[in-house]
Backbone as XML, in Angstrom:
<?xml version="1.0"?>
<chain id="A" units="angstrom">
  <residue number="1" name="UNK">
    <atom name="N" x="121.072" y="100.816" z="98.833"/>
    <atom name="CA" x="121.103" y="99.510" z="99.440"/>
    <atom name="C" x="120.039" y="99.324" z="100.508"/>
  </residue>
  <residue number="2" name="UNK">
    <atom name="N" x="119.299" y="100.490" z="100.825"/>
    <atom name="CA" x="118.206" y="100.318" z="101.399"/>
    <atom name="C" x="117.408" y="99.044" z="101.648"/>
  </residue>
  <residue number="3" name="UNK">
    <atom name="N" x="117.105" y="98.458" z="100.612"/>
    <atom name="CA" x="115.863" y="97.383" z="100.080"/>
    <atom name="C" x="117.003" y="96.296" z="99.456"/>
  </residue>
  <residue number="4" name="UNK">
    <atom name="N" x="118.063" y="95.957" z="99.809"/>
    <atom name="CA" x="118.942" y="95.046" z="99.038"/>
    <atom name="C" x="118.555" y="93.582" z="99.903"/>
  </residue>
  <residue number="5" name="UNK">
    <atom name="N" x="117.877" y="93.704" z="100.911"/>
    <atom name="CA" x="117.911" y="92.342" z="101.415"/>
    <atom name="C" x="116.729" y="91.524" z="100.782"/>
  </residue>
  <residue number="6" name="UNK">
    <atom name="N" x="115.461" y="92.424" z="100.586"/>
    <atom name="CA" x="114.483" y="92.147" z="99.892"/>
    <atom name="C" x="115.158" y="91.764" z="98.408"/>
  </residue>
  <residue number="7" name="UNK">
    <atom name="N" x="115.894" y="92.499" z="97.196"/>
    <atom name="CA" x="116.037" y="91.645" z="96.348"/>
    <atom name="C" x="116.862" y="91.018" z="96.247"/>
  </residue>
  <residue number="8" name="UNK">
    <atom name="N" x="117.742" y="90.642" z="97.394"/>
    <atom name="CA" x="118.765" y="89.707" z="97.547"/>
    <atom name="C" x="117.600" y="88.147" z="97.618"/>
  </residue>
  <residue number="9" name="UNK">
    <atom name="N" x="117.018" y="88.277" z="98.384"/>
    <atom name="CA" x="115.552" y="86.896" z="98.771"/>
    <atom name="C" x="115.002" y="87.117" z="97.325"/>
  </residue>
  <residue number="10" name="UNK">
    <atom name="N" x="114.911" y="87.492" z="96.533"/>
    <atom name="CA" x="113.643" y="87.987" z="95.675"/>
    <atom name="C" x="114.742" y="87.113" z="94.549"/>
  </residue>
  <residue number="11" name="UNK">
    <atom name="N" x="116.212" y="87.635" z="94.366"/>
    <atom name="CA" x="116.828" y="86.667" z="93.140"/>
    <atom name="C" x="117.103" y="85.527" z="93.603"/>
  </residue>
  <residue number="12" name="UNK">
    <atom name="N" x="117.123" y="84.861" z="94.917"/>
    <atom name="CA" x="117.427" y="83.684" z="95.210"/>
    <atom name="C" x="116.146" y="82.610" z="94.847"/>
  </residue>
  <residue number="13" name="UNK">
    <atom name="N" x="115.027" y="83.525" z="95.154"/>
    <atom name="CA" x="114.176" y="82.559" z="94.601"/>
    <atom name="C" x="113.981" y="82.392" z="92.860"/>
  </residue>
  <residue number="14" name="UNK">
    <atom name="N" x="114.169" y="83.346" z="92.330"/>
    <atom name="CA" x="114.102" y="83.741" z="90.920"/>
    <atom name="C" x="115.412" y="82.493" z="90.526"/>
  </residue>
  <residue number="15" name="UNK">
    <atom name="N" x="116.672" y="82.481" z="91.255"/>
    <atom name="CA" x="117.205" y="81.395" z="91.278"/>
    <atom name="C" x="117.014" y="79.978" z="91.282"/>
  </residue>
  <residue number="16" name="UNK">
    <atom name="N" x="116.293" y="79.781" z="92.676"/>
    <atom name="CA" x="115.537" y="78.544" z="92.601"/>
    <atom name="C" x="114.860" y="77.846" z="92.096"/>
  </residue>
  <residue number="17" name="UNK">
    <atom name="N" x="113.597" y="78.901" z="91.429"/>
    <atom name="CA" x="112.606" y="78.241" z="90.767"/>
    <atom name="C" x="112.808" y="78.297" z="89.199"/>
  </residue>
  <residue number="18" name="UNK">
    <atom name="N" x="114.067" y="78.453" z="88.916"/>
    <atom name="CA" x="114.872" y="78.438" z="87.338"/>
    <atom name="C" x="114.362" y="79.396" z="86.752"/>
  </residue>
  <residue number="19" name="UNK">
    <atom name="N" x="114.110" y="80.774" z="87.486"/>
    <atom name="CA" x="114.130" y="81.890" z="86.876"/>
    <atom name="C" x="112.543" y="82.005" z="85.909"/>
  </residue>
  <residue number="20" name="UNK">
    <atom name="N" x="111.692" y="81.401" z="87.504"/>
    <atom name="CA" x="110.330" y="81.557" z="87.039"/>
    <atom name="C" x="109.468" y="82.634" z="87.820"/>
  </residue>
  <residue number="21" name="UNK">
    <atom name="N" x="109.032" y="83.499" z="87.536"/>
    <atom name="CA" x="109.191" y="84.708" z="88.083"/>
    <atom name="C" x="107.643" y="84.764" z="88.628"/>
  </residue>
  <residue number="22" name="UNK">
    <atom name="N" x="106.911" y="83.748" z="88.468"/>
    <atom name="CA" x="105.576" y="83.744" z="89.151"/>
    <atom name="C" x="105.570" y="83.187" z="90.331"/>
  </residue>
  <residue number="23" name="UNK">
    <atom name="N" x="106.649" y="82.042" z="90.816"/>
    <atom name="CA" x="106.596" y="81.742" z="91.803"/>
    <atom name="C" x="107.598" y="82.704" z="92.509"/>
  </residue>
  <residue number="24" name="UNK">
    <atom name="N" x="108.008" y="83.767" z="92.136"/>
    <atom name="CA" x="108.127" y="84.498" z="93.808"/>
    <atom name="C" x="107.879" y="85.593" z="93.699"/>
  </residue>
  <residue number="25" name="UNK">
    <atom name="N" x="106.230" y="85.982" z="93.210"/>
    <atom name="CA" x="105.500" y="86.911" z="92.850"/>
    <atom name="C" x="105.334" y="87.773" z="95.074"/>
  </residue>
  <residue number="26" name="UNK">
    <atom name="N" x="105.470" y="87.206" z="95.351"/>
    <atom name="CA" x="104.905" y="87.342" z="96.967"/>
    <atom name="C" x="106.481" y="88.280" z="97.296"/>
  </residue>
  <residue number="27" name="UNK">
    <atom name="N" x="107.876" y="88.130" z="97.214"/>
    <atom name="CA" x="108.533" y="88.435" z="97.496"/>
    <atom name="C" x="109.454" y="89.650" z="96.263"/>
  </residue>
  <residue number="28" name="UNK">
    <atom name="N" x="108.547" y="89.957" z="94.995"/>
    <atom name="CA" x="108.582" y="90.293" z="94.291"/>
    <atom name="C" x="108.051" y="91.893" z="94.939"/>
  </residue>
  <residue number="29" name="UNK">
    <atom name="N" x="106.777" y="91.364" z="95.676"/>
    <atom name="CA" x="105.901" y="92.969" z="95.699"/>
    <atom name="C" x="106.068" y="93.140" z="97.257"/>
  </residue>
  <residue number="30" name="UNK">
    <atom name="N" x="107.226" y="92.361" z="97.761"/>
    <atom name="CA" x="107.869" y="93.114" z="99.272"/>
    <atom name="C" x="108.972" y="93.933" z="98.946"/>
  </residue>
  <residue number="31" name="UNK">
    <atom name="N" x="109.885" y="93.428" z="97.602"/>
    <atom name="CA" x="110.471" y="94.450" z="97.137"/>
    <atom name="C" x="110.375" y="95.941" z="96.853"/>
  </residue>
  <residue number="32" name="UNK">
    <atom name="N" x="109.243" y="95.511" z="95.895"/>
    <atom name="CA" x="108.308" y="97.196" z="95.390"/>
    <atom name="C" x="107.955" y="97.859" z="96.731"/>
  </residue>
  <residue number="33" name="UNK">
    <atom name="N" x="107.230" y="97.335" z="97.549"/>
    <atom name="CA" x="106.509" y="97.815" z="99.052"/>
    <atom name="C" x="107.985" y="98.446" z="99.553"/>
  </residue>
  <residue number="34" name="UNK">
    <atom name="N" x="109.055" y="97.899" z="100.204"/>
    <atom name="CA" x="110.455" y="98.363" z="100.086"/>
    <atom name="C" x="110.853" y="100.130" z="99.513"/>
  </residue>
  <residue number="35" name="UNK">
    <atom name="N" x="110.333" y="99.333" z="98.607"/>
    <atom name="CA" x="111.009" y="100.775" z="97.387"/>
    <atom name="C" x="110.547" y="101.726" z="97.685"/>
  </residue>
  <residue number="36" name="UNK">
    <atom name="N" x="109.113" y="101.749" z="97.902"/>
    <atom name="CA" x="107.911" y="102.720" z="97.813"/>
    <atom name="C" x="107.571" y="103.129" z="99.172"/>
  </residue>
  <residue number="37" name="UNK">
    <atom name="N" x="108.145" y="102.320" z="100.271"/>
    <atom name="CA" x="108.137" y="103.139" z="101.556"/>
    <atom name="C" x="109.097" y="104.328" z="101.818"/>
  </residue>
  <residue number="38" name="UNK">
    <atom name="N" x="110.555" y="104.003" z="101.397"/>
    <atom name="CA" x="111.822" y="104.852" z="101.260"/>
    <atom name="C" x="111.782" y="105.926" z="100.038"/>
  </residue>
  <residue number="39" name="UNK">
    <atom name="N" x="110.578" y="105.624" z="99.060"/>
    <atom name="CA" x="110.411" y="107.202" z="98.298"/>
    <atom name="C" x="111.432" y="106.686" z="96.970"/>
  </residue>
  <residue number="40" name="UNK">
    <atom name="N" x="111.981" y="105.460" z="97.157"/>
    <atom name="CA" x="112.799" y="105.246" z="95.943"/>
    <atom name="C" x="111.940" y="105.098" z="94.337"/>
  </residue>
  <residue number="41" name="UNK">
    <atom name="N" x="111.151" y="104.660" z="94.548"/>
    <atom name="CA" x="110.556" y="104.668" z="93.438"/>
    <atom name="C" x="108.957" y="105.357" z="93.680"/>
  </residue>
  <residue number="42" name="UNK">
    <atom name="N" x="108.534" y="105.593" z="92.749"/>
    <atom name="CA" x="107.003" y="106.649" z="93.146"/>
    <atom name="C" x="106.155" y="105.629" z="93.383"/>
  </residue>
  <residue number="43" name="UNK">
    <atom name="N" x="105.383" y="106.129" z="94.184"/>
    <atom name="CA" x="104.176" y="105.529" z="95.131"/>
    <atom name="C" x="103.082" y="104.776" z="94.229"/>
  </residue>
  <residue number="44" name="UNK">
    <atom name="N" x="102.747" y="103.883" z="93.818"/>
    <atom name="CA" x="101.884" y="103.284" z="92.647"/>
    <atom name="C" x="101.341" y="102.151" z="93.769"/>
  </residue>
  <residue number="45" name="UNK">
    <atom name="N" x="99.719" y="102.088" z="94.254"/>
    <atom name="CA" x="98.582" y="100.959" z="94.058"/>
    <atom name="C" x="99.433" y="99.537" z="93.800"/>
  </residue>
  <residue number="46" name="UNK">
    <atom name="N" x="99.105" y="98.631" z="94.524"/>
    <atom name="CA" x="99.844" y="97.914" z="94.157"/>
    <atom name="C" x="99.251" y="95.862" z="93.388"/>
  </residue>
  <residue number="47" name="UNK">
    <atom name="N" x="97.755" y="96.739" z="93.552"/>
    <atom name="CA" x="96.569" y="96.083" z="92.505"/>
    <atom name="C" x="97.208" y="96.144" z="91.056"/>
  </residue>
  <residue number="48" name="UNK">
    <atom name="N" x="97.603" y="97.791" z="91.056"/>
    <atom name="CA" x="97.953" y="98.598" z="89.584"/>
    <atom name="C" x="99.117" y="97.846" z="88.981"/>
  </residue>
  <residue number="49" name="UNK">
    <atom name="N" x="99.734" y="97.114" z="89.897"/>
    <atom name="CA" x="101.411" y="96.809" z="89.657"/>
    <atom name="C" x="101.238" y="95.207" z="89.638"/>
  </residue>
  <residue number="50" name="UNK">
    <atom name="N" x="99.878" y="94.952" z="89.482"/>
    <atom name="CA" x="99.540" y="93.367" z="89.237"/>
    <atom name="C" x="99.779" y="92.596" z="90.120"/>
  </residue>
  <residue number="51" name="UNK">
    <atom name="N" x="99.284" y="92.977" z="91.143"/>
    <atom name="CA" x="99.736" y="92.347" z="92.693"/>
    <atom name="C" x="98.329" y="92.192" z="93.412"/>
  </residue>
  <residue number="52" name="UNK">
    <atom name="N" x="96.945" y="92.148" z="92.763"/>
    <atom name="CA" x="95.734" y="92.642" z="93.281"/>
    <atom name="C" x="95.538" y="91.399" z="94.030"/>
  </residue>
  <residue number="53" name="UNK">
    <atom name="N" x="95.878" y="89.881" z="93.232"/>
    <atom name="CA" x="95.440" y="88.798" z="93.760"/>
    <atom name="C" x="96.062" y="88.197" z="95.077"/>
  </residue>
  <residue number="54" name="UNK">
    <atom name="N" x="97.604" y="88.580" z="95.226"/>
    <atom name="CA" x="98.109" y="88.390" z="96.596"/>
    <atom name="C" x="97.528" y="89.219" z="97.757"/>
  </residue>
  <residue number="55" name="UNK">
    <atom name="N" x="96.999" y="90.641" z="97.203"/>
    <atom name="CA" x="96.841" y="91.320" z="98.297"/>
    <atom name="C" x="94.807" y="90.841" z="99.046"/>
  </residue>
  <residue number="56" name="UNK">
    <atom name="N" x="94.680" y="90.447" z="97.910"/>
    <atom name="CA" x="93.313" y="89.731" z="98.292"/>
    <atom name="C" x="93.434" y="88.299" z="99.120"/>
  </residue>
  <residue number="57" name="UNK">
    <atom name="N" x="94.865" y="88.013" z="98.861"/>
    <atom name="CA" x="95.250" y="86.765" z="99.951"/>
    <atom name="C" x="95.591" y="87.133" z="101.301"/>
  </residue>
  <residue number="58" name="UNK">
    <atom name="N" x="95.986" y="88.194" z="101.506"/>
    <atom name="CA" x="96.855" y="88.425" z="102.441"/>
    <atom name="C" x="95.332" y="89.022" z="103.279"/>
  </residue>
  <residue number="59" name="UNK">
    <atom name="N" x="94.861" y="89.906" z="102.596"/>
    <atom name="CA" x="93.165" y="90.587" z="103.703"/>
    <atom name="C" x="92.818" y="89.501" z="103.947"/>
  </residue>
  <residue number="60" name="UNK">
    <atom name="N" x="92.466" y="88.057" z="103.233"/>
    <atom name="CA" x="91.592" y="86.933" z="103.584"/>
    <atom name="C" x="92.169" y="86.221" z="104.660"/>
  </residue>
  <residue number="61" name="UNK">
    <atom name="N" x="93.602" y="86.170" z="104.788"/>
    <atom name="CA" x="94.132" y="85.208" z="105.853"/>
    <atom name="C" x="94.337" y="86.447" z="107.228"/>
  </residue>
  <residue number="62" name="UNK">
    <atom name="N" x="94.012" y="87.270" z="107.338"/>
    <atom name="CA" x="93.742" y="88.293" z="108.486"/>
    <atom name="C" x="92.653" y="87.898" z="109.638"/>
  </residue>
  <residue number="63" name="UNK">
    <atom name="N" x="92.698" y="87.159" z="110.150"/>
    <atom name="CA" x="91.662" y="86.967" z="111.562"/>
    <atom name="C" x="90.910" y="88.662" z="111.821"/>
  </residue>
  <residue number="64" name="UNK">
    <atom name="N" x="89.415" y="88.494" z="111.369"/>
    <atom name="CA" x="88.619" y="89.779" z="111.587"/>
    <atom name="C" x="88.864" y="90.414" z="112.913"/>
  </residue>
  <residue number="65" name="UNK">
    <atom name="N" x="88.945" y="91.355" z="113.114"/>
    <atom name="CA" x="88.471" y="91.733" z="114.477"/>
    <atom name="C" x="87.326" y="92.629" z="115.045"/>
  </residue>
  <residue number="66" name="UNK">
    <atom name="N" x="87.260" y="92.230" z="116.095"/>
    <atom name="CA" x="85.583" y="92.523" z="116.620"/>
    <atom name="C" x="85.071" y="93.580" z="117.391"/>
  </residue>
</chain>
């Protein structure tokens, strides 16, 4: 139950959006991140796990620092 709050949010949206699983791709790979901090599931890249394009969102909205 570690990570249950993450897919508790993760089926509510899977709920919401009538069980369209692209729109809660973002809360999808906080799950995995979850998993993979606590050793529950093995450590996998998370480009590899088809997550390359959020994580290229997330570096871009990062204010550089100097």
């Amino acid at each position: 139950g570690e990570c249950s709050a993450f897919k508790e949010r993760f089926l509510e949206c899977l709920r919401a959006s009538g069980f369209e699983s692209g729109a809660c791709r973002q809360r999808a790979m906080a799950y995995l991140e979850c998993r993979m901090e606590r050793q529950l599931m093995a450590n996998e890249p998370l480009e590899k796990l088809g997550f390359k394009d959020l994580i290229d969102e997330k570096s871009e909205a990062k204010p550089e620092k100097l």
